[in-house]
Coordinates of C-alpha atoms in Angstrom, one line a residue:
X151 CA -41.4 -12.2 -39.2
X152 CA -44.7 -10.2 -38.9
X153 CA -44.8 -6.7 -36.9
X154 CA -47.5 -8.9 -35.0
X155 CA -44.9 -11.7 -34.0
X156 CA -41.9 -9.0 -33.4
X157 CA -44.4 -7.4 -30.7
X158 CA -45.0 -10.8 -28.9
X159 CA -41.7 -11.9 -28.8
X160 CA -40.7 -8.3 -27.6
X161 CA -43.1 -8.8 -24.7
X162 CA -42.0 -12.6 -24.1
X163 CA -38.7 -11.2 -23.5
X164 CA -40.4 -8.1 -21.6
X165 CA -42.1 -10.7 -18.8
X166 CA -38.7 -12.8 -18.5
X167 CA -37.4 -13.1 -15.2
X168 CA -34.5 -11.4 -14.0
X169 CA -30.9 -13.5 -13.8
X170 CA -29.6 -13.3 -10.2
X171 CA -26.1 -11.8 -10.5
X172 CA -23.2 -11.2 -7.8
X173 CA -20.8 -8.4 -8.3
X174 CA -17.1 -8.3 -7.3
X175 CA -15.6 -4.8 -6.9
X176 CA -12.0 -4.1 -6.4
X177 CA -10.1 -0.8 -5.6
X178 CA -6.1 -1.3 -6.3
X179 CA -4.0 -0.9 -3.3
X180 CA -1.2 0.5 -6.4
X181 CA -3.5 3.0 -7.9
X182 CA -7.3 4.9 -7.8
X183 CA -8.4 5.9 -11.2
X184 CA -11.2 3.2 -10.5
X185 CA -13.4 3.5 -7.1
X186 CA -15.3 1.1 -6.2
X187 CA -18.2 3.8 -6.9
X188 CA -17.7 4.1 -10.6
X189 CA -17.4 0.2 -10.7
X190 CA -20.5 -0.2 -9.3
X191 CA -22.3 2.2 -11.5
X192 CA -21.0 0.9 -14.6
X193 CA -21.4 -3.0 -13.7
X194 CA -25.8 -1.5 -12.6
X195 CA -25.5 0.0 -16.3
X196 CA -24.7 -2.8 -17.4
X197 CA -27.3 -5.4 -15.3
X198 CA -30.0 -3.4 -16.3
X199 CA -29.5 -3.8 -20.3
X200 CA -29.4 -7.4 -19.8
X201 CA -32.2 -8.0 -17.0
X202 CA -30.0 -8.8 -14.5
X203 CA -30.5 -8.4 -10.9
X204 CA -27.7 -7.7 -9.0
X205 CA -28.0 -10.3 -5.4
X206 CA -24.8 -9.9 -4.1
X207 CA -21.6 -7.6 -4.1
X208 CA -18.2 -8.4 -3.0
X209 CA -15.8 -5.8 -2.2
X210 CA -11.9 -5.9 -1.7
X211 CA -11.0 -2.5 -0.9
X212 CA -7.5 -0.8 -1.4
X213 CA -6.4 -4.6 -2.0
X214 CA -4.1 -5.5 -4.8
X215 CA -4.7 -7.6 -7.6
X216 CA -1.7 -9.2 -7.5
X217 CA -2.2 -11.9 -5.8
X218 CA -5.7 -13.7 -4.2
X219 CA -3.7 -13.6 -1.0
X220 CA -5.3 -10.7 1.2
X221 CA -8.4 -10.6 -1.1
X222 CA -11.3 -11.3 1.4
X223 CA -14.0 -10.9 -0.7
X224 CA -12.6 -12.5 -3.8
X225 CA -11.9 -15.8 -1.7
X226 CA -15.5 -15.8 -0.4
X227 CA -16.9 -15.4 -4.0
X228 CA -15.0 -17.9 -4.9
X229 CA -16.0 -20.7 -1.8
X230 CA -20.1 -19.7 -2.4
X231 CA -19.4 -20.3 -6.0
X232 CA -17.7 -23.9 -5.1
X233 CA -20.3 -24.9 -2.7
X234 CA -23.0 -25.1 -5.2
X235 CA -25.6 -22.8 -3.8
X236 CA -24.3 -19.3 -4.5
X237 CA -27.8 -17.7 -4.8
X238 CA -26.9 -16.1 -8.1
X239 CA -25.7 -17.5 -11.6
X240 CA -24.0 -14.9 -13.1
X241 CA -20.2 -12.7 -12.0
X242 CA -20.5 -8.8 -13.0
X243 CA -16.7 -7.9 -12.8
X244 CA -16.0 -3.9 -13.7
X245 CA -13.1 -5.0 -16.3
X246 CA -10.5 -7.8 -17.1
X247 CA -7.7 -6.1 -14.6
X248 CA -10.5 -6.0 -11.5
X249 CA -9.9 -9.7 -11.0
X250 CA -6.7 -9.6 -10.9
X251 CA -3.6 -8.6 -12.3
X252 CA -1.8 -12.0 -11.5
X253 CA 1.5 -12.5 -12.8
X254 CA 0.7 -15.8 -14.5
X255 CA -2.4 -14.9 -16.9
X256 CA -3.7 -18.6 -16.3
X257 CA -4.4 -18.1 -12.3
X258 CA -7.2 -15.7 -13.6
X259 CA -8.3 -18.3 -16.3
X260 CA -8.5 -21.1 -13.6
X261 CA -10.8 -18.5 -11.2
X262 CA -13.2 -18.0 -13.9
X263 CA -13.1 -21.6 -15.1
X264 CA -14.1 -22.6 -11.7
X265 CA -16.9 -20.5 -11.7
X266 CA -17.7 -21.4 -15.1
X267 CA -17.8 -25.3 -14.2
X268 CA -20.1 -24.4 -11.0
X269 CA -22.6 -22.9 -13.7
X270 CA -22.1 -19.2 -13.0
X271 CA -20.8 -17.6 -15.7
X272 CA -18.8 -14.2 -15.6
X273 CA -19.4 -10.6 -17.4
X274 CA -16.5 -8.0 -17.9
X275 CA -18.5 -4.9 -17.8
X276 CA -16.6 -2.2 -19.4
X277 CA -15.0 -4.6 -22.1
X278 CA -15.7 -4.3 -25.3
X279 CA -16.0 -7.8 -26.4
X280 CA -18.7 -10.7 -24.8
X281 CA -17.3 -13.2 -22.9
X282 CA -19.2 -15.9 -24.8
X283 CA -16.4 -18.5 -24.9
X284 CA -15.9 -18.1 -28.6
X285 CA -12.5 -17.5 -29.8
X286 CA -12.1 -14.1 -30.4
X287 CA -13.2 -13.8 -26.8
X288 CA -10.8 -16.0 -25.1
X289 CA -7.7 -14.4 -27.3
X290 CA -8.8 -10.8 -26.1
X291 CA -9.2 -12.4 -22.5
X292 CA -5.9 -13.9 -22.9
X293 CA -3.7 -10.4 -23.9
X294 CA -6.0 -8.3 -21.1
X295 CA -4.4 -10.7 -18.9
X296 CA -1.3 -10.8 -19.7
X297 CA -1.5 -6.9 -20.3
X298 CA -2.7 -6.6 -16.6
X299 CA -0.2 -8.4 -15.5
X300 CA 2.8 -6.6 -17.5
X301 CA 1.6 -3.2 -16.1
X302 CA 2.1 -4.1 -12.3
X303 CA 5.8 -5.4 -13.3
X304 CA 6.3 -2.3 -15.6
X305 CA 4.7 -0.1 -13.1
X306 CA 7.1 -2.1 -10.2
X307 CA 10.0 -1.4 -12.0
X308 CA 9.1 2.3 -12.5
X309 CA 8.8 2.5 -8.2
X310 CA 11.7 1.5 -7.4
X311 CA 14.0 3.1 -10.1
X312 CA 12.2 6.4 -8.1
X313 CA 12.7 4.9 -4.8
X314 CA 16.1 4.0 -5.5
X315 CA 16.8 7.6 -7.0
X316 CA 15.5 9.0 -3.6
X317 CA 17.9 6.6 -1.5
X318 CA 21.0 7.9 -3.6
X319 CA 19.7 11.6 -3.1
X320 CA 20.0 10.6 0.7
X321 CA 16.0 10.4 1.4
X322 CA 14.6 8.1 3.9
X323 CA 12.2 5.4 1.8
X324 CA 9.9 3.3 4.6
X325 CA 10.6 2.0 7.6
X326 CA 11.1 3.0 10.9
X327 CA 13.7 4.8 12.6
X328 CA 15.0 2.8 15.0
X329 CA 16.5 3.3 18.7
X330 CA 18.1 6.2 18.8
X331 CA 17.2 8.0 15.8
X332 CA 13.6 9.9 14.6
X333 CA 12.2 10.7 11.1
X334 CA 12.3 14.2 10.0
X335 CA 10.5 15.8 7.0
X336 CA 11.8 18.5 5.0
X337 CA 10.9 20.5 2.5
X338 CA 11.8 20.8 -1.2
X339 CA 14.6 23.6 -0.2
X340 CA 16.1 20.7 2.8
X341 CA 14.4 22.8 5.6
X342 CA 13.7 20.8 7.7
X343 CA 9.5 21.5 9.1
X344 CA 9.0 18.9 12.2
X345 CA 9.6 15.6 13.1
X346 CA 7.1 12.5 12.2
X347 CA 5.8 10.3 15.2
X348 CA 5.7 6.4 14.1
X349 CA 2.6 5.5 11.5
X350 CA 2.9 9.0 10.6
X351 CA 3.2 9.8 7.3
X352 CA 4.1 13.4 5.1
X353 CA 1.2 14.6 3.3
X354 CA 2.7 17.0 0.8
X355 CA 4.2 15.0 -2.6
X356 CA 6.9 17.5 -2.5
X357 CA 8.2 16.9 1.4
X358 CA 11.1 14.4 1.7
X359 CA 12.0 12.0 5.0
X360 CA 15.2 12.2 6.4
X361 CA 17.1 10.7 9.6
X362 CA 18.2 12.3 12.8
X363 CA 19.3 12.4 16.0
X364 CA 16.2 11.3 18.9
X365 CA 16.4 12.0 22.6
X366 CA 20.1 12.9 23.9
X367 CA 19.5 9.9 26.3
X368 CA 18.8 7.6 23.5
X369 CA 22.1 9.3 21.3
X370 CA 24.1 8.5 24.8
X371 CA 23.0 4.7 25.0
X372 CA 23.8 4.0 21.6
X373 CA 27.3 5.4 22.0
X374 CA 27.5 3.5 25.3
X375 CA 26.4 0.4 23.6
X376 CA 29.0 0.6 21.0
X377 CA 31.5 1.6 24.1
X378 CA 30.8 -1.5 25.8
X379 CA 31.1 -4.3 23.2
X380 CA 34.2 -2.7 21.0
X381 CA 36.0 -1.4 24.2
X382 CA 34.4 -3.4 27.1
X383 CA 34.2 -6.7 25.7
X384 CA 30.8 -7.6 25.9
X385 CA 28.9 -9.5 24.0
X386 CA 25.2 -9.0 23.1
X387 CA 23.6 -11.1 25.9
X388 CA 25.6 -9.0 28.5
X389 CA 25.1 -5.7 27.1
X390 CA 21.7 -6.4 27.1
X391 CA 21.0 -7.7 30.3
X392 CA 22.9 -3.9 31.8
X393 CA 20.8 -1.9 29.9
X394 CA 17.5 -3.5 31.6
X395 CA 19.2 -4.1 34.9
X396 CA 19.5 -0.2 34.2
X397 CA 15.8 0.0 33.7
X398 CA 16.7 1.5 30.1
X399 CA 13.8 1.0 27.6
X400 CA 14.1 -0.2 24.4
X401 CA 12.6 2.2 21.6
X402 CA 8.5 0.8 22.4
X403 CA 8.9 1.0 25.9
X404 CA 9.9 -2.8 26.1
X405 CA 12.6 -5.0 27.1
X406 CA 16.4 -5.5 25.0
X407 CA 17.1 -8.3 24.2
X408 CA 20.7 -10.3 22.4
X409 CA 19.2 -9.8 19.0
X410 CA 17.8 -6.2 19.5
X411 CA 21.7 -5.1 20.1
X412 CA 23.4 -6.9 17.8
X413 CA 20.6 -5.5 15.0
X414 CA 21.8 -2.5 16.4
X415 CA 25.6 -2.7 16.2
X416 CA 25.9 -3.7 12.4
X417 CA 23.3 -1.3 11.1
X418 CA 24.6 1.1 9.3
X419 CA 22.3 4.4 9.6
X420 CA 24.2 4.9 12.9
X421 CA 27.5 5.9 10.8
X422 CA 24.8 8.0 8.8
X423 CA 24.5 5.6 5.7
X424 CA 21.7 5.6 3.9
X425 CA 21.0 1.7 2.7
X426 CA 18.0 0.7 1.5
X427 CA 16.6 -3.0 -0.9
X428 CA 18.8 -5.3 1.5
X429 CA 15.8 -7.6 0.2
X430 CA 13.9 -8.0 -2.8
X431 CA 9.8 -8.1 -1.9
X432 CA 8.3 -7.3 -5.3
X433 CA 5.3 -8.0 -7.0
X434 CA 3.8 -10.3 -3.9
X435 CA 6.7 -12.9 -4.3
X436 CA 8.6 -14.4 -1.2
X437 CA 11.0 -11.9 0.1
X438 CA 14.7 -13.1 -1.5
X439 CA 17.9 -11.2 0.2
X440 CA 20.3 -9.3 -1.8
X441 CA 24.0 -9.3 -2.3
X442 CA 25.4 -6.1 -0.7
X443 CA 26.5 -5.0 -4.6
X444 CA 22.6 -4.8 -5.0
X445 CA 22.0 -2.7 -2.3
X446 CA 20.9 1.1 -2.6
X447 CA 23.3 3.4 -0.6
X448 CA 23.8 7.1 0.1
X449 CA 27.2 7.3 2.2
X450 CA 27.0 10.2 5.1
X451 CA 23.4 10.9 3.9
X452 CA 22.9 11.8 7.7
X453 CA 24.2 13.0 10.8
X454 CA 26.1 9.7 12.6
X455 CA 25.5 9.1 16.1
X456 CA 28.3 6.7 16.5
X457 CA 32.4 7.2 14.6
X458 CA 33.6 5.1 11.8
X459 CA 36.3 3.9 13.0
X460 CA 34.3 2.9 15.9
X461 CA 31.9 1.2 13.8
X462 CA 34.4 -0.7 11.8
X463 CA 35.9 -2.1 15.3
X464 CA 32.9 -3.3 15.9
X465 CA 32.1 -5.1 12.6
X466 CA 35.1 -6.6 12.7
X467 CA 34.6 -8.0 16.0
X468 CA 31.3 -9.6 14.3
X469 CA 32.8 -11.2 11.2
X470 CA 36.0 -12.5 13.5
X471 CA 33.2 -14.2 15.5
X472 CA 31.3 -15.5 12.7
X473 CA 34.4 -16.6 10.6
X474 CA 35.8 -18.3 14.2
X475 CA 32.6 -21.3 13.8
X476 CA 32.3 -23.3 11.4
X477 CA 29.3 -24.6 9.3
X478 CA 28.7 -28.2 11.0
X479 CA 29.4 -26.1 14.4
X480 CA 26.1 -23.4 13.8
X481 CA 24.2 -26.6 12.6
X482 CA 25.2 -28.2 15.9
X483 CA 23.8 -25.4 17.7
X484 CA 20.7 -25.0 16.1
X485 CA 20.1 -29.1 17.1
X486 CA 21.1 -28.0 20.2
X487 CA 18.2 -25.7 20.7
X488 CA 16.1 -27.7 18.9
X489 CA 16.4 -30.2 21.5
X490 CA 15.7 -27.8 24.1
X491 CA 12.8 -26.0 23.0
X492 CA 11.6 -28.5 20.4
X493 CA 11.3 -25.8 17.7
X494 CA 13.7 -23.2 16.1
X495 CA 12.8 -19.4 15.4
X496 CA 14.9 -16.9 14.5
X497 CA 14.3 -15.1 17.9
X498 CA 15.4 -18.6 19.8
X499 CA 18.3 -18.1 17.9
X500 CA 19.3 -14.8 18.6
X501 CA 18.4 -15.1 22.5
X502 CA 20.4 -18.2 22.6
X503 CA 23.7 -18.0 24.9
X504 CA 26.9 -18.4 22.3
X505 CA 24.6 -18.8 19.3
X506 CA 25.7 -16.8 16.0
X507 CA 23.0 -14.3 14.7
X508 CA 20.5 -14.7 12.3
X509 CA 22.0 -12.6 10.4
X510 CA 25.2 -14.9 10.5
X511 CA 23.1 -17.9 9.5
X512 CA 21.3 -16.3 6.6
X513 CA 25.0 -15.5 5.1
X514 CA 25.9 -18.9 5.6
X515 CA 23.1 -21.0 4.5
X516 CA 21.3 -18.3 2.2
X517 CA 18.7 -18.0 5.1
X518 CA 17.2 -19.2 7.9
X519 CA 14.7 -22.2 6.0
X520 CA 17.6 -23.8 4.4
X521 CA 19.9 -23.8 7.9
X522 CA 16.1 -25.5 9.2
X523 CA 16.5 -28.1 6.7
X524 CA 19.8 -29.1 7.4
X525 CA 18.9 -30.3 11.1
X526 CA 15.9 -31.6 10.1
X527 CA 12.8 -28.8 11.5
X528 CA 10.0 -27.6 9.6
X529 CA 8.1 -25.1 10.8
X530 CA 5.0 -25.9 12.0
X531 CA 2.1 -23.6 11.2
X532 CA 0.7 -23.5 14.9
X533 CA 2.1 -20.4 16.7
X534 CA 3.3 -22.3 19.5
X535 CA 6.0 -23.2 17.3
X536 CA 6.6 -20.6 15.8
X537 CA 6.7 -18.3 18.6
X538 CA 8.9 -18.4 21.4
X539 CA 8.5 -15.3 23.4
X540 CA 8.2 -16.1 26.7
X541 CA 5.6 -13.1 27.6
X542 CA 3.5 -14.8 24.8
X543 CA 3.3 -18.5 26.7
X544 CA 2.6 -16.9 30.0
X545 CA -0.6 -15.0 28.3
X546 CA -1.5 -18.4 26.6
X547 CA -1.3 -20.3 29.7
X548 CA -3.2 -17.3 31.6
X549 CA -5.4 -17.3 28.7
X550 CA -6.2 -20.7 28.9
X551 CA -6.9 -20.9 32.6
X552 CA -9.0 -17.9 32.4
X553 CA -11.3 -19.6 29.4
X554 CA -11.5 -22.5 31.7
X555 CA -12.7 -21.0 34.7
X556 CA -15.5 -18.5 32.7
X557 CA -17.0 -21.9 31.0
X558 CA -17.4 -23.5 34.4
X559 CA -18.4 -20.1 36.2
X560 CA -21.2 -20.4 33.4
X561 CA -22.5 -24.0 34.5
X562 CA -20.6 -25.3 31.5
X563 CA -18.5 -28.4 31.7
X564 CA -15.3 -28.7 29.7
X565 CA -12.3 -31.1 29.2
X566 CA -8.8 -30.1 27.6
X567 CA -6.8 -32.7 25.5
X568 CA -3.5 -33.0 26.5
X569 CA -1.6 -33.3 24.0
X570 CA -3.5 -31.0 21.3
X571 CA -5.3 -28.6 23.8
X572 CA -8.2 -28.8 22.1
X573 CA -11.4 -27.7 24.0
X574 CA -14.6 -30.2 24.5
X575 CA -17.3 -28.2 25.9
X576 CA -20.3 -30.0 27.2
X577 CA -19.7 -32.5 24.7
X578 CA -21.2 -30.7 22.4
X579 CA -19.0 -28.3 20.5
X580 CA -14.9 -28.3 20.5
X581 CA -13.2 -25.1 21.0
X582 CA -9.4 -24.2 19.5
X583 CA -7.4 -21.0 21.3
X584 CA -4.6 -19.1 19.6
X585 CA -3.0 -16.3 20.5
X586 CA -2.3 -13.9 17.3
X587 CA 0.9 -11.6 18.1
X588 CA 0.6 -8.0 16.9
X589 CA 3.4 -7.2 15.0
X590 CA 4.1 -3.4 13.7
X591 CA 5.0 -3.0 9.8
X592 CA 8.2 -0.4 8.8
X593 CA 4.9 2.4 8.5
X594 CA 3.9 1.8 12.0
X595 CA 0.9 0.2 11.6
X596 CA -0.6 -2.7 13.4
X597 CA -0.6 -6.4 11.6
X598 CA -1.9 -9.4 13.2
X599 CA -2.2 -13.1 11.6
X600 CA -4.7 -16.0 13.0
X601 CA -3.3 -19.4 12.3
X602 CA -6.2 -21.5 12.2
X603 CA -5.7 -25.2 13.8
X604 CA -7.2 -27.0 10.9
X605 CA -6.2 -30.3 11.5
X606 CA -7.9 -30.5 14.6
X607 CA -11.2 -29.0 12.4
X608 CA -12.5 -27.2 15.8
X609 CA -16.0 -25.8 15.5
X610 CA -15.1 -22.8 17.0
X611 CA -11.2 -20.6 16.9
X612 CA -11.4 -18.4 20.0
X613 CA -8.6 -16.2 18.6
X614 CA -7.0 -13.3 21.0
X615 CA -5.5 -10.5 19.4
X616 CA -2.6 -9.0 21.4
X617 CA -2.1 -5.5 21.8
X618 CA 1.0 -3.4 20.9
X619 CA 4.2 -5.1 22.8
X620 CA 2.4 -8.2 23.0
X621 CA 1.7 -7.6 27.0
X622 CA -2.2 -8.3 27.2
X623 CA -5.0 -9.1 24.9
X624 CA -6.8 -6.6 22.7
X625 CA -9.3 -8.1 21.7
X626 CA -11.1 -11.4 20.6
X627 CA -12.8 -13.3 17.7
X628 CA -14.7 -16.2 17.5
X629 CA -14.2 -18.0 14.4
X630 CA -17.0 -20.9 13.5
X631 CA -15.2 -23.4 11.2
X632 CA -18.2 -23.1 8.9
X633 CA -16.9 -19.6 7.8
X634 CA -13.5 -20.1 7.8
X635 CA -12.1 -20.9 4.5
X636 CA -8.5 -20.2 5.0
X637 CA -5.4 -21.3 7.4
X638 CA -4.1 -17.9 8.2
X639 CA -6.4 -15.2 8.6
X640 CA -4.4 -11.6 8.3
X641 CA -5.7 -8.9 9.9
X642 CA -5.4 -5.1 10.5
X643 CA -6.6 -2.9 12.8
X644 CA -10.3 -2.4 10.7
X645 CA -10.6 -5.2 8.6
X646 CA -14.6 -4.5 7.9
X647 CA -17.7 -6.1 8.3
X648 CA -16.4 -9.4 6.7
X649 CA -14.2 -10.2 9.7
X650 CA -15.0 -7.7 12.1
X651 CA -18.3 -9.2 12.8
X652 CA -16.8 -12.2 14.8
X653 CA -14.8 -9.3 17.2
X654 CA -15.3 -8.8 20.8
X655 CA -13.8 -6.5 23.5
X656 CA -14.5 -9.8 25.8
X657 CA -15.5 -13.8 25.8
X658 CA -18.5 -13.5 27.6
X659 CA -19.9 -14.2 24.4
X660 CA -17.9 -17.9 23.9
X661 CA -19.4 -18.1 27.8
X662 CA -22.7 -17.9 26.8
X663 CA -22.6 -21.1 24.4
X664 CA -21.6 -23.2 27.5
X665 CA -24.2 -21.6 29.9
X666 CA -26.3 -24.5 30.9
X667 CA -30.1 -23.3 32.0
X668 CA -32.6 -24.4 34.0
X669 CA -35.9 -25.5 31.8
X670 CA -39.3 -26.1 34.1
X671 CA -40.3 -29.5 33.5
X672 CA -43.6 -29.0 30.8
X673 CA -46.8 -30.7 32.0

């Protein structure tokens, strides 16, 4: 080739137009070496050698790779690239382990063969081979993979050999105190330095958590508690229904309840046991119980509020109880409720008059599913069967009432179906409403999930978002089915742009779509 025809192909490839490109951008919720800034200036480095022009970037954000569960961005990468207009035709990814670190090296081949198929190709940035599809390629693809995966197990393993360590040195690892008790931190010499209010967490590596006693009125109701049912008699129900006769609290201010007592007669961090991995959640797998052999435990690691021998009176009441029914007898009861309420949850269960614990039934059957199957229930994924709190049902219906009085206050018309309570408004658009319950995690945080009524495919979710104790609404979003891709949204309490933007303090917003105006007739 002539210095002539080098120079014109030079500036052939000079006038090309730049490829539109996405990138995807993840920061591990396991570790930080990479930020999302350093990803994005190595994936530009990158674009700019190859003329591509970067479109688009998705960003999961202190998410883990384990799983595309909780991955926002990632799912919405993947449904543009499957609806055949993604506006780009190239994936920039940072490295192999920034898609994922599945646990089956495949998942992550399927998510790029999808994107392949749809005609967008992907690019690992920082890798040092092309992902051309030849060969060589796909076996390097295939070990990063499977390495990625392998260091999340090896890395799983590693935390909870250190958690477990902790445990047995009598150290408080997550969750949260419970009624009666408070989280202390102490130092590396066992001083203690303060106490930690719930969410809070220590900031100094070296600091340790550690239980002990809360208010003295709180120390004297467990005691009483324990009082009534070893020495009393009482069961559960009873004790509970004195305590907020009393107008005693429960530890968020709310009401007890059966379950909420027994919970807190067979725990053991009231004798001052430390016990910690009662259940296996590893690696974003299903939760699986374990045997009590399996169990981490520090014995006397703190100061008991209530006597051993007082304690062992009382768990011997429970497993004299539980051994007194037998299997076909639960299963009765549970057909029982089921017939009442039409669903089963573990909270019917343990507000149920004579009804054995959930505890009692995951012994039994292995959990609470299995004892489901038995009399024939599946769980439905609409709330209202999965939720039985009363408090929760009177919102809804309020709820409700209240949606229905704001469309027609807005010269909207609107009909309810009976039996699915869908919404017609005007007879233009149809309207679903869910209630999302806020539920606290061990840290104190604030978790809410949105369970979508896809079968009924409504154009619009009004979901409400309860606030802490599930008393009143928070706050609202309205979900168009055109953007929803998923069945259960999760949410926290900042859950950025991407879902945020459908929040509002109020539904004066769903009240303008009904709002019927008057036009002047045109001439």
């Amino acid at each position: 080739m002539t210095t002539d025809e080098r120079e014109a192909e030079a500036g052939d490839c000079a006038a090309a137009p730049l490829l539109r490109a996405a990138q995807y951008v993840r920061m591990s919720a396991e570790h930080q070496q990479y930020s999302v800034h350093n990803q994005i200036e190595a994936i530009a480095r990158y674009a700019a050698n190859r003329r591509l022009e970067i479109v688009r970037t998705y960003a999961d954000e202190g998410r883990s790779g384990l799983s595309l569960v909780g991955r926002p961005a990632l799912q919405k990468l993947l449904a543009d690239v499957a609806s055949g207009t993604p506006g780009y035709e190239a994936i920039l990814v940072y490295d192999v382990s920034r898609l994922g670190r599945f646990q089956d090296p495949d998942e992550a081949a399927s998510y790029e063969l999808k994107c392949r198929r749809a005609g967008v190709a992907v690019h690992y940035c920082a890798e040092q081979f092309e992902n051309d599809g030849s060969i060589g390629a796909s076996i390097i693809k295939t070990v990063k993979r499977a390495m990625a995966g392998e260091y999340s197990r090896e890395l799983s393993v590693k935390v909870f050999a250190g958690q477990a360590n902790l445990v047995r040195l009598g150290f408080r690892q997550g969750g949260i105190a419970g009624y009666g008790l408070r989280r202390l931190i102490v130092d590396q010499n066992g001083q203690v330095k303060g106490e930690l209010a719930r969410g809070e967490e220590k900031n100094i590596a070296t600091d340790r958590v550690i239980l002990g006693h809360g208010p003295r009125e709180q120390v004297a109701v467990v005691r009483e508690i324990y009082r009534l049912f070893v020495d009393d008699g009482l069961s559960e129900r009873e004790i509970a229904r004195l305590l907020n006769g009393r107008g005693i609290p429960g530890d968020l201010g709310d009401e007890w309840s059966q379950g909420r007592v027994h919970r807190l007669l067979i725990n053991e961090k009231y004798i001052g046991n430390n016990v910690w991995a009662r259940v296996s959640l590893k690696l974003k797998q299903p939760s699986v119980p374990n045997a009590p052999i399996d169990w981490v435990r520090a014995d006397g690691a703190f100061e008991p509020i209530v006597d051993r021998v007082t304690f062992n009176r009382a768990q011997a009441i429970v497993a004299e109880r539980a051994q007194g029914i037998s299997d076909e007898a639960m299963l009765d009861i549970l057909r029982k409720i089921l017939a009442e309420r039409g669903m089963l949850s573990g909270m019917l269960i343990d507000e149920y008059d004579g009804a054995p614990s959930t505890s009692t039934y995951n012994r039994r059957f292995g959990g609470l599913l299995p004892a489901y199957t038995l009399v024939g229930f599946t769980p439905s994924k609409d709330y209202r069967h999965l939720d039985a709190n009363q408090t929760l049902r009177d919102t809804y219906r309020d709820v409700v009432a209240g949606v229905l009085g704001g469309i027609r206050s807005a010269g909207g018309a609107v009909d309810q179906d009976a039996g699915t309570g869908l919404l017609t408004v005007n007879g233009e658009f149809t309207a679903s409403l869910v209630i999302a319950r806020c539920r606290p995690t061990p840290a104190g945080s604030l978790r809410w999930t949105i369970r979508l009524e896809t079968p009924l495919k409504p154009d619009l979710t009004v979901a409400i978002r309860m606030a802490a104790g599930n008393a009143r609404p928070l706050d609202f979003y309205l979900l168009p089915l055109l953007d929803m891709r998923q069945a259960a949204l999760r949410l926290a309490q900042f859950n950025g742009l991407s879902f945020d933007a459908y929040r509002f303090d109020a539904l004066d917003a769903f009240y303008d779509l009904a709002r019927r105006r008057a036009w002047p007739r045109a001439a």
